[in-house]
mmCIF file of C-alpha atoms and ligand atoms in Angstrom:
data_model
loop_
_atom_site.group_PDB
_atom_site.id
_atom_site.type_symbol
_atom_site.label_atom_id
_atom_site.label_comp_id
_atom_site.label_asym_id
_atom_site.label_seq_id
_atom_site.Cartn_x
_atom_site.Cartn_y
_atom_site.Cartn_z
ATOM 1 C CA MET G 160 105.384 63.176 76.235
ATOM 2 C CA THR G 161 109.056 64.324 76.403
ATOM 3 C CA ASN G 162 110.776 62.978 79.215
ATOM 4 C CA LEU G 163 112.039 65.693 81.359
ATOM 5 C CA THR G 164 114.531 63.765 83.557
ATOM 6 C CA GLY G 165 117.824 65.393 83.806
ATOM 7 C CA GLN G 166 116.081 68.638 83.757
ATOM 8 C CA ILE G 167 115.548 71.178 87.295
ATOM 9 C CA ALA G 168 112.674 72.725 87.487
ATOM 10 C CA VAL G 169 111.725 75.221 90.076
ATOM 11 C CA VAL G 170 108.254 75.549 90.896
ATOM 12 C CA THR G 171 107.375 78.853 93.580
ATOM 13 C CA GLY G 172 104.286 78.427 95.763
ATOM 14 C CA ALA G 173 104.812 74.905 95.404
ATOM 15 C CA ALA G 174 103.596 74.305 99.629
ATOM 16 C CA ARG G 175 99.648 73.889 98.296
ATOM 17 C CA GLY G 176 97.130 74.618 95.189
ATOM 18 C CA ILE G 177 98.427 75.247 91.975
ATOM 19 C CA GLY G 178 102.087 75.015 92.844
ATOM 20 C CA ALA G 179 102.117 71.590 94.687
ATOM 21 C CA ALA G 180 100.145 70.026 91.631
ATOM 22 C CA VAL G 181 102.406 71.826 88.999
ATOM 23 C CA SER G 182 105.263 70.653 90.985
ATOM 24 C CA LEU G 183 103.770 66.462 91.218
ATOM 25 C CA GLY G 184 103.006 67.187 87.431
ATOM 26 C CA LEU G 185 106.527 67.900 86.089
ATOM 27 C CA ALA G 186 108.029 65.800 89.045
ATOM 28 C CA SER G 187 106.201 62.605 87.126
ATOM 29 C CA LEU G 188 107.335 63.630 83.925
ATOM 30 C CA GLY G 189 111.263 63.066 85.294
ATOM 31 C CA ALA G 190 112.238 66.834 86.089
ATOM 32 C CA HIS G 191 113.506 66.928 89.184
ATOM 33 C CA VAL G 192 111.479 69.717 91.263
ATOM 34 C CA VAL G 193 112.815 72.798 93.590
ATOM 35 C CA LEU G 194 109.849 73.452 95.783
ATOM 36 C CA VAL G 195 109.696 77.043 96.691
ATOM 37 C CA ALA G 196 107.360 78.431 99.679
ATOM 38 C CA ARG G 197 107.539 79.675 103.077
ATOM 39 C CA ASP G 198 105.957 76.968 104.953
ATOM 40 C CA ALA G 199 108.627 73.956 105.065
ATOM 41 C CA ALA G 200 105.813 71.558 106.549
ATOM 42 C CA LYS G 201 103.627 71.871 103.632
ATOM 43 C CA LEU G 202 106.356 71.652 101.439
ATOM 44 C CA ASN G 203 107.866 68.430 103.072
ATOM 45 C CA GLU G 204 104.334 67.070 102.614
ATOM 46 C CA VAL G 205 104.500 68.086 98.785
ATOM 47 C CA GLU G 206 107.794 66.363 98.712
ATOM 48 C CA ARG G 207 106.957 63.352 100.357
ATOM 49 C CA GLN G 208 103.956 62.671 97.470
ATOM 50 C CA ILE G 209 106.570 63.386 94.820
ATOM 51 C CA ASN G 210 109.040 60.532 96.471
ATOM 52 C CA GLU G 211 106.349 58.217 96.885
ATOM 53 C CA ALA G 212 105.152 58.685 93.251
ATOM 54 C CA GLY G 213 108.648 58.110 92.527
ATOM 55 C CA GLY G 214 109.737 61.483 91.508
ATOM 56 C CA LYS G 215 112.522 63.855 93.013
ATOM 57 C CA SER G 216 112.468 67.085 94.205
ATOM 58 C CA THR G 217 114.166 69.137 97.077
ATOM 59 C CA ILE G 218 112.324 71.684 99.078
ATOM 60 C CA ALA G 219 113.626 75.662 99.484
ATOM 61 C CA ALA G 220 111.789 77.778 102.257
ATOM 62 C CA VAL G 221 112.453 80.909 101.016
ATOM 63 C CA ASP G 222 110.063 84.162 101.559
ATOM 64 C CA LEU G 223 109.379 85.401 97.931
ATOM 65 C CA ARG G 224 109.146 89.030 99.452
ATOM 66 C CA SER G 225 112.970 88.608 100.363
ATOM 67 C CA PRO G 226 115.035 89.830 97.550
ATOM 68 C CA ASP G 227 118.409 88.461 99.978
ATOM 69 C CA GLN G 228 116.529 84.935 100.209
ATOM 70 C CA ILE G 229 115.731 84.858 96.474
ATOM 71 C CA GLU G 230 119.510 85.748 95.634
ATOM 72 C CA ALA G 231 120.496 83.019 97.950
ATOM 73 C CA LEU G 232 118.348 80.457 96.261
ATOM 74 C CA GLY G 233 119.698 81.151 92.842
ATOM 75 C CA ARG G 234 123.251 80.788 93.890
ATOM 76 C CA GLN G 235 122.222 77.601 95.751
ATOM 77 C CA ILE G 236 120.665 76.494 92.572
ATOM 78 C CA ARG G 237 123.666 77.271 90.710
ATOM 79 C CA GLU G 238 125.754 75.200 93.294
ATOM 80 C CA GLN G 239 123.817 72.131 93.462
ATOM 81 C CA HIS G 240 122.752 71.739 90.297
ATOM 82 C CA ASN G 241 124.406 74.415 87.633
ATOM 83 C CA ARG G 242 121.452 74.467 85.701
ATOM 84 C CA CYS G 243 118.089 75.313 85.820
ATOM 85 C CA ASP G 244 115.732 74.012 82.680
ATOM 86 C CA ILE G 245 112.163 75.175 83.618
ATOM 87 C CA LEU G 246 111.245 77.893 86.277
ATOM 88 C CA VAL G 247 107.221 78.570 86.997
ATOM 89 C CA ASN G 248 106.624 81.508 89.093
ATOM 90 C CA ASN G 249 103.248 80.915 90.712
ATOM 91 C CA ALA G 250 103.215 82.210 93.739
ATOM 92 C CA GLY G 251 100.884 84.665 94.267
ATOM 93 C CA ILE G 252 98.472 86.708 97.050
ATOM 94 C CA GLY G 253 95.108 88.250 96.874
ATOM 95 C CA LEU G 254 94.110 90.849 99.498
ATOM 96 C CA ILE G 255 90.836 91.342 97.750
ATOM 97 C CA GLY G 256 87.689 93.002 99.281
ATOM 98 C CA LYS G 257 88.321 96.972 99.523
ATOM 99 C CA PRO G 258 88.394 99.456 97.072
ATOM 100 C CA LEU G 259 91.223 100.742 95.915
ATOM 101 C CA HIS G 260 90.968 104.188 98.034
ATOM 102 C CA GLU G 261 90.558 102.129 101.006
ATOM 103 C CA THR G 262 93.402 99.825 100.363
ATOM 104 C CA PRO G 263 96.499 99.788 103.004
ATOM 105 C CA LEU G 264 99.410 100.516 101.723
ATOM 106 C CA GLU G 265 101.046 97.281 103.529
ATOM 107 C CA ASP G 266 98.767 95.356 101.317
ATOM 108 C CA TRP G 267 99.726 97.183 97.944
ATOM 109 C CA GLN G 268 103.378 96.603 98.495
ATOM 110 C CA ALA G 269 102.692 92.884 99.804
ATOM 111 C CA THR G 270 100.780 92.182 96.658
ATOM 112 C CA PHE G 271 103.178 93.642 94.331
ATOM 113 C CA GLU G 272 106.369 92.202 95.939
ATOM 114 C CA THR G 273 105.287 88.763 95.866
ATOM 115 C CA ASN G 274 103.351 89.040 92.348
ATOM 116 C CA LEU G 275 105.478 90.852 90.314
ATOM 117 C CA GLN G 276 108.914 91.955 92.195
ATOM 118 C CA ALA G 277 109.420 87.767 93.021
ATOM 119 C CA PRO G 278 109.062 86.947 89.491
ATOM 120 C CA TYR G 279 111.329 89.640 88.358
ATOM 121 C CA LEU G 280 114.195 88.665 91.299
ATOM 122 C CA MET G 281 113.446 84.686 90.251
ATOM 123 C CA ILE G 282 114.195 85.439 86.506
ATOM 124 C CA ARG G 283 117.236 87.639 87.664
ATOM 125 C CA ALA G 284 118.576 84.692 89.467
ATOM 126 C CA LEU G 285 117.623 81.584 87.271
ATOM 127 C CA ALA G 286 117.338 83.284 83.767
ATOM 128 C CA PRO G 287 121.577 83.358 83.263
ATOM 129 C CA MET G 288 121.273 79.281 83.743
ATOM 130 C CA MET G 289 119.190 79.396 80.926
ATOM 131 C CA ILE G 290 120.943 81.825 78.550
ATOM 132 C CA GLU G 291 124.513 79.694 79.247
ATOM 133 C CA ALA G 292 122.366 76.680 78.070
ATOM 134 C CA LYS G 293 120.451 78.281 75.227
ATOM 135 C CA ALA G 294 117.571 76.788 76.789
ATOM 136 C CA GLY G 295 114.540 76.928 78.839
ATOM 137 C CA HIS G 296 110.846 77.616 79.774
ATOM 138 C CA ILE G 297 109.885 80.471 82.279
ATOM 139 C CA ILE G 298 105.752 80.158 82.929
ATOM 140 C CA ASN G 299 104.139 82.759 84.557
ATOM 141 C CA ILE G 300 100.962 82.126 86.517
ATOM 142 C CA SER G 301 99.073 85.288 85.861
ATOM 143 C CA SER G 302 95.163 85.503 86.129
ATOM 144 C CA LEU G 303 92.067 86.478 84.271
ATOM 145 C CA ALA G 304 92.030 89.134 86.570
ATOM 146 C CA GLY G 305 95.362 90.425 84.480
ATOM 147 C CA ARG G 306 92.668 91.051 81.619
ATOM 148 C CA ASN G 307 89.938 91.757 83.203
ATOM 149 C CA PRO G 308 88.653 94.786 85.829
ATOM 150 C CA LEU G 309 88.576 93.456 89.158
ATOM 151 C CA PRO G 310 86.891 95.404 91.136
ATOM 152 C CA ASN G 311 87.811 95.668 94.904
ATOM 153 C CA GLY G 312 90.790 93.963 93.753
ATOM 154 C CA ALA G 313 93.108 96.690 91.648
ATOM 155 C CA ALA G 314 95.779 95.983 93.429
ATOM 156 C CA TYR G 315 95.668 92.164 92.567
ATOM 157 C CA SER G 316 94.521 92.951 89.049
ATOM 158 C CA ALA G 317 97.037 95.153 88.450
ATOM 159 C CA SER G 318 100.017 93.294 89.665
ATOM 160 C CA LYS G 319 98.535 90.342 87.505
ATOM 161 C CA TRP G 320 98.028 93.134 84.307
ATOM 162 C CA GLY G 321 101.983 94.025 85.068
ATOM 163 C CA LEU G 322 103.088 90.123 85.258
ATOM 164 C CA ASN G 323 101.639 89.725 81.721
ATOM 165 C CA GLY G 324 103.874 93.133 80.482
ATOM 166 C CA LEU G 325 106.810 91.439 82.113
ATOM 167 C CA THR G 326 105.945 88.113 80.395
ATOM 168 C CA TYR G 327 105.570 89.772 76.939
ATOM 169 C CA SER G 328 108.986 91.935 77.207
ATOM 170 C CA VAL G 329 111.051 89.374 78.770
ATOM 171 C CA ALA G 330 110.078 86.876 76.089
ATOM 172 C CA GLU G 331 111.150 89.262 73.414
ATOM 173 C CA GLU G 332 114.438 89.309 74.866
ATOM 174 C CA LEU G 333 115.151 85.631 75.615
ATOM 175 C CA ARG G 334 113.481 83.756 72.705
ATOM 176 C CA GLN G 335 117.160 84.500 70.894
ATOM 177 C CA TYR G 336 118.746 82.190 73.480
ATOM 178 C CA GLY G 337 115.838 79.702 73.272
ATOM 179 C CA VAL G 338 114.506 80.563 76.426
ATOM 180 C CA ARG G 339 110.580 80.236 76.015
ATOM 181 C CA VAL G 340 108.691 82.194 78.327
ATOM 182 C CA SER G 341 105.183 82.078 78.284
ATOM 183 C CA VAL G 342 102.005 83.201 80.672
ATOM 184 C CA ILE G 343 98.762 81.514 81.994
ATOM 185 C CA ALA G 344 95.461 83.298 83.150
ATOM 186 C CA PRO G 345 93.194 80.682 84.417
ATOM 187 C CA GLY G 346 89.882 81.933 85.984
ATOM 188 C CA SER G 347 88.791 80.881 89.303
ATOM 189 C CA VAL G 348 90.539 77.368 90.597
ATOM 190 C CA ASN G 349 89.404 75.385 93.357
ATOM 191 C CA THR G 350 92.172 76.345 96.054
ATOM 192 C CA GLU G 351 92.367 78.210 99.285
ATOM 193 C CA PHE G 352 93.279 81.343 97.424
ATOM 194 C CA GLY G 353 91.803 84.016 99.218
ATOM 195 C CA GLY G 354 90.642 82.172 102.162
ATOM 196 C CA GLY G 355 88.986 79.045 99.918
ATOM 197 C CA SER G 356 85.180 78.172 100.078
ATOM 198 C CA ALA G 357 83.266 78.078 102.908
ATOM 199 C CA ALA G 358 81.866 74.533 103.589
ATOM 200 C CA GLY G 359 78.503 73.450 102.245
ATOM 201 C CA PRO G 360 76.996 71.419 99.611
ATOM 202 C CA GLU G 361 76.312 74.527 97.368
ATOM 203 C CA GLU G 362 80.318 75.817 98.051
ATOM 204 C CA ALA G 363 81.255 72.265 97.299
ATOM 205 C CA ARG G 364 79.524 72.017 93.765
ATOM 206 C CA ARG G 365 81.096 75.512 93.114
ATOM 207 C CA ALA G 366 84.014 74.266 94.102
ATOM 208 C CA ALA G 367 83.940 71.187 91.311
ATOM 209 C CA ARG G 368 83.082 73.269 88.537
ATOM 210 C CA LYS G 369 85.953 75.629 89.200
ATOM 211 C CA ILE G 370 89.000 74.778 87.579
ATOM 212 C CA GLN G 371 90.849 72.209 89.241
ATOM 213 C CA PRO G 372 94.919 72.879 90.232
ATOM 214 C CA ALA G 373 95.757 69.877 87.957
ATOM 215 C CA ASP G 374 94.156 71.147 85.187
ATOM 216 C CA VAL G 375 96.522 74.160 85.482
ATOM 217 C CA ALA G 376 99.496 71.607 85.611
ATOM 218 C CA ARG G 377 98.161 70.063 82.564
ATOM 219 C CA VAL G 378 98.828 73.154 80.836
ATOM 220 C CA VAL G 379 102.455 73.627 82.156
ATOM 221 C CA GLU G 380 103.495 70.308 81.167
ATOM 222 C CA MET G 381 101.895 70.748 77.139
ATOM 223 C CA LEU G 382 104.022 74.146 77.758
ATOM 224 C CA VAL G 383 107.559 72.679 78.261
ATOM 225 C CA THR G 384 107.001 69.499 76.273
ATOM 226 C CA GLN G 385 106.645 71.614 73.010
ATOM 227 C CA ALA G 386 108.839 71.103 70.240
ATOM 228 C CA PRO G 387 112.117 73.452 70.441
ATOM 229 C CA GLN G 388 111.215 75.388 67.376
ATOM 230 C CA SER G 389 107.953 77.094 68.630
ATOM 231 C CA PHE G 390 105.948 77.939 71.915
ATOM 232 C CA VAL G 391 102.871 79.012 73.279
ATOM 233 C CA SER G 392 103.210 82.404 74.388
ATOM 234 C CA GLU G 393 99.809 82.819 76.438
ATOM 235 C CA VAL G 394 96.792 80.495 77.697
ATOM 236 C CA LEU G 395 93.544 81.751 78.789
ATOM 237 C CA LEU G 396 92.295 78.956 80.870
ATOM 238 C CA ARG G 397 88.372 79.154 81.944
ATOM 239 C CA PRO G 398 85.939 76.583 83.619
ATOM 240 C CA THR G 399 83.650 75.192 81.578
ATOM 241 C CA GLN G 400 80.751 76.303 83.268
ATOM 242 C CA LYS G 401 80.716 79.675 85.254
ATOM 243 C CA PRO G 402 80.903 78.562 88.982
HETATM 244 N N1 LIG J 821 92.574 80.046 92.803
HETATM 245 C C1 LIG J 821 92.569 81.116 91.949
HETATM 246 O O1 LIG J 821 91.031 81.220 91.911
HETATM 247 C C2 LIG J 821 93.466 81.631 91.103
HETATM 248 C C3 LIG J 821 92.974 82.320 89.668
HETATM 249 C C4 LIG J 821 93.618 82.570 88.714
HETATM 250 C C5 LIG J 821 95.212 82.530 88.998
HETATM 251 N N2 LIG J 821 95.783 82.645 89.990
HETATM 252 C C6 LIG J 821 97.087 82.443 90.774
HETATM 253 O O2 LIG J 821 97.678 81.094 91.079
HETATM 254 C C7 LIG J 821 98.668 81.364 91.437
HETATM 255 C C8 LIG J 821 98.738 79.980 92.961
HETATM 256 O O3 LIG J 821 97.654 80.345 93.519
HETATM 257 P P1 LIG J 821 96.805 79.183 94.553
HETATM 258 O O4 LIG J 821 95.140 79.173 93.929
HETATM 259 O O5 LIG J 821 97.418 77.957 93.759
HETATM 260 O O6 LIG J 821 97.358 79.995 95.795
HETATM 261 P P2 LIG J 821 97.105 79.510 96.796
HETATM 262 O O7 LIG J 821 96.777 77.784 97.363
HETATM 263 O O8 LIG J 821 97.171 80.633 97.913
HETATM 264 O O9 LIG J 821 98.836 79.047 97.231
HETATM 265 C C9 LIG J 821 99.580 80.149 96.974
HETATM 266 C C10 LIG J 821 101.098 79.667 97.183
HETATM 267 O O10 LIG J 821 101.904 80.894 97.311
HETATM 268 C C11 LIG J 821 102.984 80.740 98.397
HETATM 269 N N3 LIG J 821 103.171 81.820 98.874
HETATM 270 C C12 LIG J 821 102.855 83.060 99.331
HETATM 271 N N4 LIG J 821 103.301 84.217 99.447
HETATM 272 C C13 LIG J 821 104.492 83.623 99.218
HETATM 273 C C14 LIG J 821 105.843 84.348 99.870
HETATM 274 N N5 LIG J 821 106.151 85.609 100.359
HETATM 275 N N6 LIG J 821 107.074 83.571 99.536
HETATM 276 C C15 LIG J 821 106.846 82.461 98.938
HETATM 277 N N7 LIG J 821 105.650 82.004 99.008
HETATM 278 C C16 LIG J 821 104.748 82.364 98.985
HETATM 279 C C17 LIG J 821 102.304 79.798 99.111
HETATM 280 O O11 LIG J 821 103.056 79.493 100.036
HETATM 281 P P3 LIG J 821 103.128 79.785 101.880
HETATM 282 O O12 LIG J 821 101.966 80.571 102.434
HETATM 283 O O13 LIG J 821 104.066 78.149 102.347
HETATM 284 O O14 LIG J 821 104.447 80.642 101.333
HETATM 285 C C18 LIG J 821 101.464 78.981 98.536
HETATM 286 O O15 LIG J 821 102.114 77.864 98.148
HETATM 287 C C19 LIG J 821 98.920 82.405 92.205
HETATM 288 O O16 LIG J 821 99.355 83.573 91.246
HETATM 289 C C20 LIG J 821 97.231 82.943 91.586
HETATM 290 O O17 LIG J 821 97.595 84.608 92.104
HETATM 291 C C21 LIG J 821 94.966 81.627 91.190
#
């Protein structure tokens, strides 16, 4: 596989779940990974695991719902590294469980600010460095709920349908600069997302049948090591057996 040594990768939602696995995967290929999430203690733990495996990372405790904090992160990456080769917009929240007509406005806003506005602001902050370099990868983590209806999860589903539209449009804007923009849409992944699974033998069996975070990380690694003349624009990742 291509060596990512010397490259800067920024991964949002790197504190746990898919983002942590993606960060470990990119660091294992040699990238210096900027780990972004709110919980600094959890980010420190991921950084420790990367160090232990001989990789490089720095942490950035950022609330992605804050446009100012994202702008400051962009400036910091410009000052410290003056490059950004890979951006993985992975952070996301669910707030699933109510029909839309009972969904509080705060839940709608939190969902859209995290799942759709933050990827826009991260791209706005970091894509200029990719355009200058005439290379780069932006990978947005969507969901199969961004292709299918999700009753009692309309805001989440709509935010992911929106993220798909953003991805396809930005891919067309940036391909002329050698920047490749892709979306990964996984089915159920075994993480704490939406509160995680209850404990018990049947839940453990279901969790084992789900997609594992490392499976998503493998797809990210595949996308960022594609030969420069082509790119995988979309991956639908399904569990082999329905959980
Ligand atoms: N798990 C699934 O079944 C599944 C399926 C399809 C798609 N996905 C998508 O995959 C992505 C990752 O999901 P996951 O399962 O790994 O979820 P997770 O375990 O709940 O992790 C979510 C990550 O996002 C970060 N985050 C949330 N809000 C944030 C904010 N305002 N600012 C900064 N960071 C924030 C969290 O860190 P902090 O709390 O420390 O900020 C955490 O690191 C999401 O976009 C999700 O929609 C998940």
